Amino acid sequence: MLSIRSATEDDAKPILDLRKASIRAFGPEGYHDEQVDAWAAQPLGVAPYLESIRDESKYVIVAEEAGEIAGFGRLELDTGVLSAVYVHPEYARNGLGSSLLSHLESVARNVGLDSLSLHASLNAADFYEANGYERIETVEHEVFGGVELACVEMWRNL
């Protein structure tokens, strides 16, 4: 049975591993190999995830099934920026991403946010659009090693 809960510090390593697996599986749908490698690289290890989990201005959730982390999401509570929704490839395309997104949107409404914004990877923009987000423009996002990824700036009124 799938459950969504707030992330704990013990989730940092599984979140990191899930992110890498998701990027490696779905990144090639929008980017070439060098870009995927740079995007998946995480030279700081779990530190950024631990920092996000500890930071009260961020809300990090995980979806768990049978004791395994199947997906995660992160919302910047002070800015309304949706900074991550990732699903492990083994759990992808069955509604889990939409469930994580819906949960984060509910949290955003509960803290008084009236809209959310994000920079979607090219392989994820259609997902967000199908969930009510509007495309604003294409922007460049720098990842490890100075490699740039084209991303789609998106917005949704809650």
CSV table of N, CA and C in Angstrom, one decimal:
chain,number,residue,atom,x,y,z
A,1,MET,N,0.8,-1.2,0.0
A,1,MET,CA,0.0,0.0,0.0
A,1,MET,C,0.9,1.2,0.0
A,2,LEU,N,0.5,2.2,-0.8
A,2,LEU,CA,1.3,3.4,-1.0
A,2,LEU,C,0.9,4.4,0.1
A,3,SER,N,1.9,5.1,0.7
A,3,SER,CA,1.6,6.1,1.7
A,3,SER,C,2.6,7.3,1.4
A,4,ILE,N,2.1,8.5,1.6
A,4,ILE,CA,2.9,9.7,1.5
A,4,ILE,C,3.1,10.3,2.8
A,5,ARG,N,4.3,10.7,3.2
A,5,ARG,CA,4.6,11.2,4.5
A,5,ARG,C,5.8,12.2,4.4
A,6,SER,N,6.0,13.0,5.4
A,6,SER,CA,7.1,13.9,5.5
A,6,SER,C,8.4,13.1,5.5
A,7,ALA,N,9.4,13.6,4.8
A,7,ALA,CA,10.7,12.9,4.8
A,7,ALA,C,11.4,13.1,6.1
A,8,THR,N,12.2,12.1,6.5
A,8,THR,CA,13.1,12.2,7.7
A,8,THR,C,14.5,12.1,7.2
A,9,GLU,N,15.4,12.4,8.1
A,9,GLU,CA,16.8,12.4,7.7
A,9,GLU,C,17.3,11.0,7.2
A,10,ASP,N,16.6,9.9,7.7
A,10,ASP,CA,17.0,8.6,7.2
A,10,ASP,C,16.6,8.4,5.7
A,11,ASP,N,15.7,9.3,5.2
A,11,ASP,CA,15.3,9.2,3.8
A,11,ASP,C,16.3,9.8,2.8
A,12,ALA,N,17.3,10.6,3.3
A,12,ALA,CA,18.1,11.4,2.5
A,12,ALA,C,18.9,10.5,1.4
A,13,LYS,N,19.5,9.4,1.8
A,13,LYS,CA,20.2,8.5,0.9
A,13,LYS,C,19.2,7.9,-0.1
A,14,PRO,N,18.1,7.3,0.3
A,14,PRO,CA,17.2,6.7,-0.6
A,14,PRO,C,16.6,7.8,-1.6
A,15,ILE,N,16.4,9.0,-1.1
A,15,ILE,CA,16.0,10.1,-2.0
A,15,ILE,C,17.1,10.4,-3.1
A,16,LEU,N,18.3,10.5,-2.7
A,16,LEU,CA,19.4,10.7,-3.6
A,16,LEU,C,19.5,9.6,-4.6
A,17,ASP,N,19.4,8.3,-4.2
A,17,ASP,CA,19.5,7.2,-5.1
A,17,ASP,C,18.3,7.2,-6.1
A,18,LEU,N,17.1,7.5,-5.6
A,18,LEU,CA,15.9,7.6,-6.4
A,18,LEU,C,16.0,8.7,-7.5
A,19,ARG,N,16.5,9.8,-7.1
A,19,ARG,CA,16.7,10.9,-8.0
A,19,ARG,C,17.6,10.5,-9.2
A,20,LYS,N,18.7,9.9,-8.9
A,20,LYS,CA,19.7,9.5,-9.9
A,20,LYS,C,19.0,8.4,-10.8
A,21,ALA,N,18.3,7.5,-10.3
A,21,ALA,CA,17.6,6.5,-11.1
A,21,ALA,C,16.6,7.1,-12.0
A,22,SER,N,15.9,8.0,-11.5
A,22,SER,CA,14.8,8.7,-12.3
A,22,SER,C,15.4,9.5,-13.4
A,23,ILE,N,16.5,10.2,-13.1
A,23,ILE,CA,17.2,11.0,-14.2
A,23,ILE,C,17.7,10.1,-15.2
A,24,ARG,N,18.4,9.1,-14.8
A,24,ARG,CA,19.0,8.1,-15.8
A,24,ARG,C,17.9,7.5,-16.7
A,25,ALA,N,16.8,7.2,-16.1
A,25,ALA,CA,15.7,6.5,-16.9
A,25,ALA,C,15.0,7.4,-17.8
A,26,PHE,N,14.7,8.7,-17.3
A,26,PHE,CA,13.8,9.5,-18.1
A,26,PHE,C,14.5,10.7,-18.7
A,27,GLY,N,15.7,11.1,-18.2
A,27,GLY,CA,16.4,12.2,-18.8
A,27,GLY,C,16.7,12.1,-20.2
A,28,PRO,N,17.0,10.9,-20.8
A,28,PRO,CA,17.3,10.8,-22.2
A,28,PRO,C,16.1,11.1,-23.1
A,29,GLU,N,14.9,11.2,-22.5
A,29,GLU,CA,13.7,11.7,-23.3
A,29,GLU,C,13.8,13.1,-23.7
A,30,GLY,N,14.7,13.9,-23.0
A,30,GLY,CA,14.8,15.3,-23.4
A,30,GLY,C,16.2,15.8,-23.5
A,31,TYR,N,17.2,15.0,-23.2
A,31,TYR,CA,18.6,15.5,-23.1
A,31,TYR,C,19.6,14.5,-23.7
A,32,HIS,N,20.7,15.0,-24.1
A,32,HIS,CA,21.8,14.1,-24.5
A,32,HIS,C,22.6,13.5,-23.4
A,33,ASP,N,23.4,12.5,-23.6
A,33,ASP,CA,24.1,11.8,-22.5
A,33,ASP,C,24.9,12.7,-21.6
A,34,GLU,N,25.7,13.7,-22.1
A,34,GLU,CA,26.5,14.6,-21.3
A,34,GLU,C,25.6,15.3,-20.3
A,35,GLN,N,24.4,15.8,-20.8
A,35,GLN,CA,23.5,16.5,-19.9
A,35,GLN,C,22.9,15.6,-18.9
A,36,VAL,N,22.5,14.4,-19.2
A,36,VAL,CA,22.0,13.5,-18.3
A,36,VAL,C,23.0,13.2,-17.2
A,37,ASP,N,24.2,12.9,-17.6
A,37,ASP,CA,25.3,12.6,-16.6
A,37,ASP,C,25.5,13.8,-15.7
A,38,ALA,N,25.5,15.0,-16.2
A,38,ALA,CA,25.8,16.2,-15.3
A,38,ALA,C,24.6,16.4,-14.4
A,39,TRP,N,23.4,16.2,-14.9
A,39,TRP,CA,22.2,16.4,-14.1
A,39,TRP,C,22.1,15.3,-13.0
A,40,ALA,N,22.5,14.1,-13.3
A,40,ALA,CA,22.5,13.0,-12.3
A,40,ALA,C,23.6,13.1,-11.2
A,41,ALA,N,24.6,13.8,-11.6
A,41,ALA,CA,25.8,14.0,-10.7
A,41,ALA,C,25.3,14.7,-9.4
A,42,GLN,N,25.8,14.2,-8.3
A,42,GLN,CA,25.5,14.9,-7.0
A,42,GLN,C,26.8,14.8,-6.2
A,43,PRO,N,27.7,15.7,-6.5
A,43,PRO,CA,29.0,15.7,-5.8
A,43,PRO,C,29.0,16.0,-4.3
A,44,LEU,N,27.9,16.6,-3.9
A,44,LEU,CA,27.8,16.8,-2.4
A,44,LEU,C,27.1,15.7,-1.7
A,45,GLY,N,26.7,14.6,-2.4
A,45,GLY,CA,26.1,13.5,-1.7
A,45,GLY,C,24.7,13.8,-1.1
A,46,VAL,N,24.5,13.3,0.1
A,46,VAL,CA,23.2,13.5,0.7
A,46,VAL,C,23.0,14.9,1.4
A,47,ALA,N,24.1,15.6,1.5
A,47,ALA,CA,24.1,16.9,2.3
A,47,ALA,C,22.9,17.8,1.9
A,48,PRO,N,22.7,18.1,0.6
A,48,PRO,CA,21.6,18.9,0.2
A,48,PRO,C,20.2,18.4,0.6
A,49,TYR,N,20.1,17.1,0.6
A,49,TYR,CA,18.8,16.5,1.0
A,49,TYR,C,18.6,16.6,2.5
A,50,LEU,N,19.6,16.4,3.2
A,50,LEU,CA,19.5,16.6,4.7
A,50,LEU,C,19.2,18.0,5.0
A,51,GLU,N,19.9,18.9,4.3
A,51,GLU,CA,19.6,20.4,4.6
A,51,GLU,C,18.1,20.7,4.3
A,52,SER,N,17.6,20.2,3.2
A,52,SER,CA,16.2,20.5,2.8
A,52,SER,C,15.2,19.9,3.8
A,53,ILE,N,15.5,18.7,4.3
A,53,ILE,CA,14.7,18.0,5.3
A,53,ILE,C,14.6,18.8,6.6
A,54,ARG,N,15.8,19.3,7.0
A,54,ARG,CA,15.9,20.1,8.2
A,54,ARG,C,15.4,21.5,8.1
A,55,ASP,N,15.3,22.1,6.9
A,55,ASP,CA,14.9,23.5,6.7
A,55,ASP,C,13.4,23.6,6.8
A,56,GLU,N,13.0,24.4,7.8
A,56,GLU,CA,11.5,24.6,8.0
A,56,GLU,C,10.8,25.4,6.9
A,57,SER,N,11.6,26.0,6.0
A,57,SER,CA,11.0,26.7,4.9
A,57,SER,C,10.8,25.8,3.7
A,58,LYS,N,11.2,24.6,3.8
A,58,LYS,CA,11.0,23.6,2.8
A,58,LYS,C,10.2,22.4,3.3
A,59,TYR,N,9.4,21.9,2.4
A,59,TYR,CA,8.5,20.7,2.8
A,59,TYR,C,8.9,19.6,1.9
A,60,VAL,N,9.5,18.5,2.4
A,60,VAL,CA,9.9,17.4,1.6
A,60,VAL,C,9.1,16.2,2.0
A,61,ILE,N,8.5,15.5,1.0
A,61,ILE,CA,7.7,14.4,1.2
A,61,ILE,C,8.3,13.2,0.4
A,62,VAL,N,7.9,12.0,0.9
A,62,VAL,CA,8.3,10.8,0.2
A,62,VAL,C,7.0,9.9,0.1
A,63,ALA,N,7.0,9.2,-1.0
A,63,ALA,CA,5.9,8.2,-1.2
A,63,ALA,C,6.6,6.8,-1.0
A,64,GLU,N,6.0,6.1,-0.1
A,64,GLU,CA,6.6,4.8,0.3
A,64,GLU,C,5.6,3.7,0.0
A,65,GLU,N,6.2,2.6,-0.5
A,65,GLU,CA,5.4,1.4,-0.8
A,65,GLU,C,6.2,0.2,-0.4
A,66,ALA,N,5.7,-0.7,0.4
A,66,ALA,CA,6.4,-1.9,0.9
A,66,ALA,C,7.7,-1.5,1.5
A,67,GLY,N,7.8,-0.4,2.2
A,67,GLY,CA,9.0,0.0,2.9
A,67,GLY,C,10.1,0.6,2.0
A,68,GLU,N,9.8,0.8,0.7
A,68,GLU,CA,10.7,1.4,-0.2
A,68,GLU,C,10.2,2.8,-0.6
A,69,ILE,N,11.2,3.7,-0.8
A,69,ILE,CA,10.9,5.0,-1.3
A,69,ILE,C,10.6,4.9,-2.8
A,70,ALA,N,9.4,5.3,-3.2
A,70,ALA,CA,9.0,5.2,-4.6
A,70,ALA,C,9.0,6.5,-5.3
A,71,GLY,N,9.0,7.6,-4.5
A,71,GLY,CA,9.0,8.9,-5.1
A,71,GLY,C,9.2,10.0,-4.0
A,72,PHE,N,9.5,11.2,-4.4
A,72,PHE,CA,9.6,12.3,-3.5
A,72,PHE,C,9.3,13.6,-4.1
A,73,GLY,N,9.0,14.6,-3.3
A,73,GLY,CA,8.8,15.9,-3.8
A,73,GLY,C,9.2,16.9,-2.8
A,74,ARG,N,9.5,18.2,-3.3
A,74,ARG,CA,10.0,19.2,-2.4
A,74,ARG,C,9.3,20.5,-2.8
A,75,LEU,N,8.8,21.3,-1.8
A,75,LEU,CA,8.1,22.5,-2.0
A,75,LEU,C,8.8,23.6,-1.1
A,76,GLU,N,9.1,24.7,-1.7
A,76,GLU,CA,9.7,25.9,-1.0
A,76,GLU,C,8.5,26.6,-0.4
A,77,LEU,N,8.2,26.5,0.8
A,77,LEU,CA,7.0,27.1,1.5
A,77,LEU,C,7.0,28.6,1.5
A,78,ASP,N,8.2,29.2,1.4
A,78,ASP,CA,8.2,30.7,1.5
A,78,ASP,C,8.1,31.4,0.1
A,79,THR,N,8.4,30.6,-0.9
A,79,THR,CA,8.3,31.2,-2.3
A,79,THR,C,7.3,30.6,-3.2
A,80,GLY,N,6.8,29.4,-2.8
A,80,GLY,CA,5.8,28.8,-3.7
A,80,GLY,C,6.5,28.1,-4.9
A,81,VAL,N,7.8,27.8,-4.8
A,81,VAL,CA,8.5,27.1,-5.9
A,81,VAL,C,8.4,25.6,-5.6
A,82,LEU,N,7.9,24.9,-6.6
A,82,LEU,CA,7.9,23.4,-6.5
A,82,LEU,C,9.3,23.0,-7.1
A,83,SER,N,10.2,22.6,-6.2
A,83,SER,CA,11.5,22.3,-6.7
A,83,SER,C,11.8,20.9,-7.0
A,84,ALA,N,10.9,20.0,-6.7
A,84,ALA,CA,11.2,18.6,-7.1
A,84,ALA,C,9.9,17.7,-7.0
A,85,VAL,N,9.7,16.9,-8.0
A,85,VAL,CA,8.8,15.7,-8.0
A,85,VAL,C,9.5,14.7,-8.8
A,86,TYR,N,10.0,13.6,-8.2
A,86,TYR,CA,10.7,12.5,-8.8
A,86,TYR,C,10.0,11.2,-8.4
A,87,VAL,N,9.9,10.3,-9.4
A,87,VAL,CA,9.4,9.0,-9.2
A,87,VAL,C,10.4,8.0,-9.7
A,88,HIS,N,10.6,6.9,-8.8
A,88,HIS,CA,11.5,5.8,-9.2
A,88,HIS,C,10.9,5.2,-10.5
A,89,PRO,N,11.8,4.8,-11.4
A,89,PRO,CA,11.3,4.2,-12.7
A,89,PRO,C,10.4,3.0,-12.5
A,90,GLU,N,10.6,2.2,-11.4
A,90,GLU,CA,9.8,1.0,-11.2
A,90,GLU,C,8.3,1.4,-10.8
A,91,TYR,N,8.1,2.6,-10.4
A,91,TYR,CA,6.8,3.1,-10.0
A,91,TYR,C,6.2,4.1,-10.9
A,92,ALA,N,6.9,4.4,-12.0
A,92,ALA,CA,6.5,5.5,-12.9
A,92,ALA,C,5.3,5.2,-13.7
A,93,ARG,N,4.6,6.3,-14.1
A,93,ARG,CA,3.5,6.2,-15.0
A,93,ARG,C,2.3,5.4,-14.5
A,94,ASN,N,2.1,5.5,-13.2
A,94,ASN,CA,0.9,4.8,-12.6
A,94,ASN,C,0.1,5.8,-11.7
A,95,GLY,N,0.4,7.1,-11.8
A,95,GLY,CA,-0.3,8.1,-11.0
A,95,GLY,C,0.4,8.5,-9.8
A,96,LEU,N,1.6,7.9,-9.5
A,96,LEU,CA,2.3,8.3,-8.3
A,96,LEU,C,2.8,9.8,-8.3
A,97,GLY,N,3.3,10.2,-9.5
A,97,GLY,CA,3.7,11.6,-9.6
A,97,GLY,C,2.6,12.6,-9.4
A,98,SER,N,1.4,12.2,-9.9
A,98,SER,CA,0.2,13.1,-9.7
A,98,SER,C,-0.2,13.1,-8.3
A,99,SER,N,-0.1,12.0,-7.6
A,99,SER,CA,-0.4,12.0,-6.2
A,99,SER,C,0.6,12.8,-5.3
A,100,LEU,N,1.8,12.7,-5.6
A,100,LEU,CA,2.8,13.6,-4.9
A,100,LEU,C,2.5,15.1,-5.2
A,101,LEU,N,2.3,15.4,-6.5
A,101,LEU,CA,2.0,16.8,-6.8
A,101,LEU,C,0.8,17.3,-6.1
A,102,SER,N,-0.3,16.5,-6.1
A,102,SER,CA,-1.5,16.9,-5.5
A,102,SER,C,-1.3,17.1,-4.0
A,103,HIS,N,-0.5,16.3,-3.3
A,103,HIS,CA,-0.2,16.4,-1.9
A,103,HIS,C,0.5,17.8,-1.7
A,104,LEU,N,1.5,18.1,-2.5
A,104,LEU,CA,2.3,19.3,-2.3
A,104,LEU,C,1.4,20.5,-2.6
A,105,GLU,N,0.5,20.4,-3.5
A,105,GLU,CA,-0.5,21.5,-3.8
A,105,GLU,C,-1.4,21.8,-2.6
A,106,SER,N,-1.8,20.7,-2.0
A,106,SER,CA,-2.7,20.8,-0.8
A,106,SER,C,-1.9,21.5,0.4
A,107,VAL,N,-0.7,21.1,0.6
A,107,VAL,CA,0.2,21.7,1.6
A,107,VAL,C,0.3,23.2,1.3
A,108,ALA,N,0.6,23.5,0.0
A,108,ALA,CA,0.7,24.9,-0.4
A,108,ALA,C,-0.5,25.8,-0.1
A,109,ARG,N,-1.7,25.2,-0.4
A,109,ARG,CA,-2.9,25.9,-0.1
A,109,ARG,C,-3.1,26.1,1.4
A,110,ASN,N,-2.7,25.1,2.2
A,110,ASN,CA,-2.9,25.1,3.7
A,110,ASN,C,-1.9,26.2,4.3
A,111,VAL,N,-0.8,26.5,3.7
A,111,VAL,CA,0.1,27.5,4.2
A,111,VAL,C,-0.2,28.9,3.6
A,112,GLY,N,-1.3,29.0,2.8
A,112,GLY,CA,-1.7,30.3,2.3
A,112,GLY,C,-1.1,30.7,0.9
A,113,LEU,N,-0.5,29.8,0.2
A,113,LEU,CA,0.0,30.1,-1.1
A,113,LEU,C,-1.1,30.0,-2.1
A,114,ASP,N,-1.1,30.9,-3.1
A,114,ASP,CA,-2.2,30.9,-4.0
A,114,ASP,C,-1.8,30.5,-5.4
A,115,SER,N,-0.5,30.3,-5.6
A,115,SER,CA,0.1,29.8,-6.9
A,115,SER,C,1.4,29.0,-6.6
A,116,LEU,N,1.8,28.2,-7.6
A,116,LEU,CA,3.1,27.6,-7.5
A,116,LEU,C,3.8,27.8,-8.9
A,117,SER,N,5.1,27.8,-8.8
A,117,SER,CA,5.9,27.9,-10.0
A,117,SER,C,7.0,26.8,-10.0
A,118,LEU,N,7.5,26.5,-11.1
A,118,LEU,CA,8.6,25.5,-11.2
A,118,LEU,C,9.3,25.6,-12.5
A,119,HIS,N,10.5,25.0,-12.6
A,119,HIS,CA,11.2,24.8,-13.8
A,119,HIS,C,11.2,23.3,-14.1
A,120,ALA,N,10.5,22.9,-15.1
A,120,ALA,CA,10.3,21.5,-15.5
A,120,ALA,C,11.4,21.1,-16.5
A,121,SER,N,11.9,19.9,-16.3
A,121,SER,CA,12.8,19.4,-17.3
A,121,SER,C,12.0,19.1,-18.5
A,122,LEU,N,12.6,19.0,-19.7
A,122,LEU,CA,11.9,18.8,-20.9
A,122,LEU,C,11.1,17.5,-20.9
A,123,ASN,N,11.6,16.5,-20.2
A,123,ASN,CA,10.9,15.2,-20.2
A,123,ASN,C,9.8,15.3,-19.2
A,124,ALA,N,9.6,16.3,-18.4
A,124,ALA,CA,8.5,16.3,-17.4
A,124,ALA,C,7.5,17.4,-17.7
A,125,ALA,N,7.8,18.3,-18.6
A,125,ALA,CA,6.9,19.4,-18.9
A,125,ALA,C,5.5,19.0,-19.2
A,126,ASP,N,5.3,18.0,-20.0
A,126,ASP,CA,4.0,17.5,-20.4
A,126,ASP,C,3.2,17.0,-19.2
A,127,PHE,N,3.9,16.3,-18.3
A,127,PHE,CA,3.3,15.9,-17.0
A,127,PHE,C,2.7,17.0,-16.2
A,128,TYR,N,3.5,18.1,-16.1
A,128,TYR,CA,3.0,19.3,-15.3
A,128,TYR,C,1.8,19.9,-16.1
A,129,GLU,N,1.9,20.0,-17.4
A,129,GLU,CA,0.9,20.6,-18.2
A,129,GLU,C,-0.4,19.8,-18.1
A,130,ALA,N,-0.3,18.5,-18.0
A,130,ALA,CA,-1.5,17.7,-17.9
A,130,ALA,C,-2.1,17.8,-16.5
A,131,ASN,N,-1.3,18.4,-15.5
A,131,ASN,CA,-1.8,18.6,-14.2
A,131,ASN,C,-2.2,20.1,-13.9
A,132,GLY,N,-2.4,20.8,-15.0
A,132,GLY,CA,-2.9,22.2,-14.8
A,132,GLY,C,-1.9,23.3,-14.8
A,133,TYR,N,-0.6,23.0,-15.1
A,133,TYR,CA,0.4,24.0,-15.1
A,133,TYR,C,0.5,24.6,-16.5
A,134,GLU,N,0.8,25.9,-16.6
A,134,GLU,CA,0.9,26.6,-17.8
A,134,GLU,C,2.4,26.9,-18.1
A,135,ARG,N,2.7,26.7,-19.4
A,135,ARG,CA,4.1,27.0,-19.8
A,135,ARG,C,4.3,28.5,-20.0
A,136,ILE,N,5.4,29.0,-19.4
A,136,ILE,CA,5.6,30.5,-19.5
A,136,ILE,C,6.7,30.7,-20.6
A,137,GLU,N,7.9,30.1,-20.4
A,137,GLU,CA,9.0,30.3,-21.3
A,137,GLU,C,10.0,29.2,-21.1
A,138,THR,N,10.9,29.0,-22.0
A,138,THR,CA,12.0,28.1,-21.9
A,138,THR,C,13.2,28.9,-21.3
A,139,VAL,N,13.8,28.3,-20.2
A,139,VAL,CA,14.9,28.9,-19.5
A,139,VAL,C,16.1,27.9,-19.5
A,140,GLU,N,17.2,28.4,-19.2
A,140,GLU,CA,18.4,27.5,-19.0
A,140,GLU,C,18.7,27.3,-17.5
A,141,HIS,N,19.0,26.0,-17.2
A,141,HIS,CA,19.2,25.7,-15.8
A,141,HIS,C,20.6,25.0,-15.8
A,142,GLU,N,21.5,25.6,-15.0
A,142,GLU,CA,22.9,25.0,-14.9
A,142,GLU,C,22.9,23.9,-13.9
A,143,VAL,N,23.5,22.8,-14.3
A,143,VAL,CA,23.7,21.6,-13.4
A,143,VAL,C,25.2,21.4,-13.2
A,144,PHE,N,25.6,20.3,-12.7
A,144,PHE,CA,27.0,20.1,-12.3
A,144,PHE,C,28.0,20.3,-13.5
A,145,GLY,N,29.1,20.9,-13.3
A,145,GLY,CA,30.1,21.0,-14.3
A,145,GLY,C,29.8,22.1,-15.3
A,146,GLY,N,28.9,23.0,-15.0
A,146,GLY,CA,28.5,24.1,-15.9
A,146,GLY,C,27.7,23.7,-17.1
A,147,VAL,N,27.2,22.5,-17.1
A,147,VAL,CA,26.4,22.0,-18.2
A,147,VAL,C,25.0,22.6,-18.0
A,148,GLU,N,24.4,23.1,-19.1
A,148,GLU,CA,23.1,23.7,-19.1
A,148,GLU,C,22.0,22.8,-19.7
A,149,LEU,N,20.9,22.8,-19.0
A,149,LEU,CA,19.7,22.1,-19.5
A,149,LEU,C,18.6,23.1,-19.8
A,150,ALA,N,18.0,23.0,-21.0
A,150,ALA,CA,16.8,23.8,-21.3
A,150,ALA,C,15.7,23.2,-20.4
A,151,CYS,N,15.0,24.1,-19.7
A,151,CYS,CA,13.8,23.8,-18.9
A,151,CYS,C,12.7,24.6,-19.2
A,152,VAL,N,11.5,24.3,-18.8
A,152,VAL,CA,10.3,25.0,-19.1
A,152,VAL,C,9.8,25.7,-17.8
A,153,GLU,N,9.8,27.0,-17.7
A,153,GLU,CA,9.2,27.7,-16.6
A,153,GLU,C,7.7,27.5,-16.7
A,154,MET,N,7.1,27.1,-15.5
A,154,MET,CA,5.7,26.8,-15.5
A,154,MET,C,5.1,27.5,-14.3
A,155,TRP,N,3.8,27.6,-14.3
A,155,TRP,CA,3.0,28.3,-13.2
A,155,TRP,C,1.6,27.7,-13.1
A,156,ARG,N,1.1,27.7,-11.9
A,156,ARG,CA,-0.3,27.3,-11.7
A,156,ARG,C,-0.9,28.1,-10.6
A,157,ASN,N,-2.1,28.6,-10.9
A,157,ASN,CA,-2.9,29.2,-9.8
A,157,ASN,C,-3.6,28.1,-9.0
A,158,LEU,N,-3.5,28.2,-7.7
A,158,LEU,CA,-4.1,27.1,-6.9
A,158,LEU,C,-5.6,27.5,-6.6
